[in-house]
Short mmCIF file of C-alpha atoms in Angstrom, two decimals:
data_model
loop_
_atom_site.label_atom_id
_atom_site.label_comp_id
_atom_site.label_asym_id
_atom_site.label_seq_id
_atom_site.Cartn_x
_atom_site.Cartn_y
_atom_site.Cartn_z
CA SER D 1 -32.24 -100.98 29.99
CA GLY D 2 -32.00 -103.18 26.87
CA VAL D 3 -30.78 -106.12 28.92
CA LEU D 4 -33.50 -105.64 31.53
CA ASP D 5 -36.13 -105.48 28.78
CA ALA D 6 -34.80 -108.72 27.24
CA VAL D 7 -34.72 -110.51 30.59
CA LYS D 8 -38.25 -109.33 31.50
CA ALA D 9 -39.54 -110.36 28.04
CA HIS D 10 -38.44 -113.92 28.85
CA GLY D 11 -40.13 -113.91 32.27
CA GLY D 12 -36.87 -113.42 34.13
CA ASP D 13 -35.47 -110.99 36.65
CA ILE D 14 -32.12 -109.36 37.49
CA PHE D 15 -30.65 -109.06 40.98
CA VAL D 16 -27.65 -106.88 41.78
CA GLU D 17 -25.30 -107.07 44.75
CA SER D 18 -22.80 -104.23 45.00
CA GLU D 19 -20.14 -103.24 47.47
CA ILE D 20 -18.05 -100.08 47.23
CA GLY D 21 -14.45 -100.91 46.45
CA LYS D 22 -15.24 -104.55 45.65
CA GLY D 23 -17.52 -104.37 42.62
CA SER D 24 -20.91 -105.64 41.60
CA CYS D 25 -22.45 -109.04 41.00
CA PHE D 26 -25.38 -109.42 38.59
CA LYS D 27 -27.62 -112.48 38.79
CA LEU D 28 -30.05 -113.26 36.00
CA LEU D 29 -32.88 -115.61 36.81
CA PHE D 30 -35.07 -117.24 34.17
CA PRO D 31 -38.03 -119.57 34.66
CA MET D 32 -37.30 -123.27 34.19
CA GLN D 33 -39.29 -125.39 31.79
CA SER D 34 -41.77 -127.48 33.75
CA GLN D 35 -41.88 -131.25 33.32
CA ASP D 36 -45.41 -130.92 31.90
CA THR D 37 -44.21 -128.61 29.12
CA PRO D 38 -43.30 -130.54 25.96
CA LYS D 39 -39.67 -130.30 24.95
CA ASN D 40 -38.97 -128.32 21.83
CA GLU D 41 -37.57 -129.87 18.68
CA HIS D 42 -34.03 -128.78 19.57
CA THR D 43 -33.89 -130.74 22.80
CA GLN D 44 -35.58 -133.80 21.31
CA THR D 45 -33.46 -134.24 18.23
CA GLY D 46 -30.12 -132.89 19.38
CA THR D 47 -29.98 -131.17 15.98
CA PHE D 48 -26.60 -130.75 14.31
CA THR D 49 -23.92 -132.82 16.10
CA PRO D 50 -20.65 -133.03 14.17
CA GLN D 51 -18.06 -135.70 14.92
CA THR D 52 -14.98 -133.56 15.59
CA GLN D 53 -14.24 -130.11 16.97
CA GLU D 54 -12.83 -128.99 13.60
CA SER D 55 -15.99 -130.05 11.75
CA LYS D 56 -18.27 -127.99 13.98
CA PRO D 57 -19.46 -124.77 12.30
CA LEU D 58 -17.54 -121.65 13.29
CA ILE D 59 -19.78 -118.69 14.09
CA LEU D 60 -18.61 -115.11 14.39
CA LEU D 61 -20.75 -113.28 16.96
CA ALA D 62 -20.39 -109.49 16.78
CA GLU D 63 -22.28 -107.92 19.70
CA ASP D 64 -21.25 -104.92 21.77
CA ASP D 65 -23.49 -105.74 24.76
CA GLU D 66 -21.35 -107.93 27.02
CA LEU D 67 -24.27 -109.72 28.66
CA ILE D 68 -26.03 -110.57 25.39
CA ARG D 69 -22.72 -111.60 23.79
CA GLY D 70 -21.92 -113.91 26.71
CA VAL D 71 -25.37 -115.54 26.82
CA VAL D 72 -25.53 -116.09 23.04
CA GLU D 73 -22.00 -117.49 23.04
CA GLU D 74 -22.94 -119.95 25.80
CA ILE D 75 -26.11 -121.05 23.99
CA LEU D 76 -24.31 -121.61 20.70
CA SER D 77 -21.40 -123.41 22.36
CA ALA D 78 -23.78 -125.67 24.28
CA ASN D 79 -25.38 -126.59 20.95
CA GLU D 80 -22.19 -127.82 19.29
CA TYR D 81 -21.08 -124.63 17.55
CA ARG D 82 -17.64 -123.05 17.81
CA VAL D 83 -17.88 -119.30 18.50
CA ILE D 84 -15.55 -116.36 18.02
CA THR D 85 -16.75 -113.07 19.45
CA ALA D 86 -16.17 -109.43 18.55
CA ILE D 87 -17.19 -106.38 20.56
CA ASN D 88 -17.51 -103.99 17.61
CA GLY D 89 -17.72 -103.94 13.84
CA GLU D 90 -14.03 -103.30 13.28
CA GLU D 91 -13.04 -106.31 15.38
CA ALA D 92 -15.68 -108.39 13.58
CA VAL D 93 -14.21 -107.62 10.16
CA HIS D 94 -10.73 -108.45 11.45
CA GLN D 95 -11.93 -111.77 12.93
CA PHE D 96 -13.76 -112.61 9.71
CA THR D 97 -10.67 -112.08 7.56
CA GLN D 98 -8.46 -114.11 9.92
CA ASN D 99 -10.71 -117.17 10.32
CA SER D 100 -12.79 -119.54 8.19
CA ILE D 101 -16.17 -118.30 9.36
CA ASP D 102 -19.24 -120.40 8.48
CA LEU D 103 -21.79 -117.86 9.74
CA SER D 104 -21.66 -114.32 11.11
CA ILE D 105 -24.25 -112.94 13.53
CA ILE D 106 -23.83 -109.16 13.35
CA ASP D 107 -25.47 -106.66 15.71
CA TRP D 108 -26.81 -103.75 13.64
CA SER D 109 -25.90 -101.03 16.18
CA MET D 110 -22.28 -101.30 17.30
CA PRO D 111 -19.56 -98.80 18.17
CA VAL D 112 -16.41 -98.12 16.12
CA LYS D 113 -17.92 -99.61 12.95
CA SER D 114 -21.68 -100.07 12.51
CA GLY D 115 -23.36 -103.28 11.45
CA ALA D 116 -23.97 -101.77 8.00
CA HIS D 117 -20.27 -100.96 7.49
CA CYS D 118 -19.21 -104.30 8.97
CA ILE D 119 -21.50 -106.28 6.65
CA ARG D 120 -20.40 -104.23 3.64
CA GLU D 121 -16.72 -104.97 4.36
CA ILE D 122 -17.36 -108.67 5.00
CA ARG D 123 -19.25 -108.85 1.68
CA GLN D 124 -16.30 -107.20 -0.11
CA TYR D 125 -13.98 -109.81 1.36
CA SER D 126 -16.38 -112.73 0.78
CA PRO D 127 -19.49 -112.02 -1.35
CA SER D 128 -21.05 -115.37 -0.39
CA ALA D 129 -20.61 -114.90 3.38
CA ARG D 130 -23.58 -116.12 5.39
CA ILE D 131 -24.82 -113.37 7.72
CA ILE D 132 -27.65 -112.96 10.22
CA ILE D 133 -28.45 -109.41 11.34
CA CYS D 134 -29.33 -109.01 15.00
CA THR D 135 -31.18 -105.86 16.05
CA GLY D 136 -33.13 -104.37 18.91
CA HIS D 137 -34.77 -101.88 16.56
CA GLU D 138 -38.34 -102.50 15.48
CA VAL D 139 -38.40 -104.57 12.32
CA HIS D 140 -41.54 -104.37 10.17
CA TYR D 141 -43.46 -107.43 9.03
CA ASP D 142 -41.79 -107.32 5.59
CA GLY D 143 -38.35 -107.54 7.27
CA SER D 144 -37.57 -103.87 6.76
CA LEU D 145 -36.58 -101.18 9.20
CA GLU D 146 -37.07 -97.47 8.70
CA ASP D 147 -33.47 -97.43 7.49
CA SER D 148 -32.63 -97.97 3.82
CA ASP D 149 -29.19 -99.44 4.68
CA PHE D 150 -30.87 -102.03 6.91
CA THR D 151 -33.51 -102.94 4.37
CA GLU D 152 -30.89 -103.42 1.66
CA ALA D 153 -28.56 -105.42 3.93
CA ALA D 154 -31.41 -107.63 5.19
CA ARG D 155 -32.29 -108.65 1.63
CA HIS D 156 -28.85 -110.24 1.24
CA THR D 157 -28.61 -112.12 4.53
CA GLU D 158 -29.81 -115.41 5.98
CA GLY D 159 -32.27 -113.54 8.15
CA VAL D 160 -32.92 -111.01 10.90
CA LEU D 161 -32.92 -111.91 14.59
CA GLN D 162 -35.13 -109.43 16.47
CA LYS D 163 -34.12 -108.65 20.09
CA PRO D 164 -35.34 -109.78 22.49
CA PHE D 165 -35.28 -113.32 21.12
CA THR D 166 -35.75 -116.73 22.68
CA ILE D 167 -33.23 -119.56 22.69
CA ASP D 168 -35.48 -121.43 20.26
CA GLU D 169 -35.59 -118.45 17.87
CA LEU D 170 -31.79 -118.14 17.97
CA LEU D 171 -31.22 -121.84 17.35
CA ALA D 172 -33.89 -122.04 14.64
CA ILE D 173 -32.37 -119.27 12.52
CA VAL D 174 -28.85 -120.64 12.99
CA GLU D 175 -29.86 -124.24 12.25
CA LYS D 176 -31.70 -123.09 9.12
CA VAL D 177 -28.36 -121.86 7.73
CA PHE D 178 -26.75 -125.27 8.18
CA THR D 179 -29.59 -127.45 6.84
#
């Protein structure tokens, strides 16, 4: 239901085709930007465009929801970022320690190892690691959540990305890290 809520929040819809013994096909439809709608700053400027593949920032995306992980990975890749994904907190910590990560986007609620534990371990490995917390939980105006671990973690990150989020919101918080 989280995916459906996110799709509906962006004016989209989901269609499912399923056949026993063959599997299911999910189609996500989102409204296109009309020609009358002004382009946002990301499409006008092209934003951060490094010269070589190696110079592009490497982002670790830790998200257990396959659909969200795939969409965010596509958006970031299409905007000149290299992306490594992890499906849980344990895999995220492993990926972080094995790669030169420029930014981590960590889902707060993940299996195996929570976002809180994942962030804590990444901070032990690299105290200056740049991290964005991603959550579907309600975040209060002051950036807190009714969770003391979250509130403490959020104080020491580059920001919080509240689900559902738009492409512009995702790119704005990521670009802010690199400017």
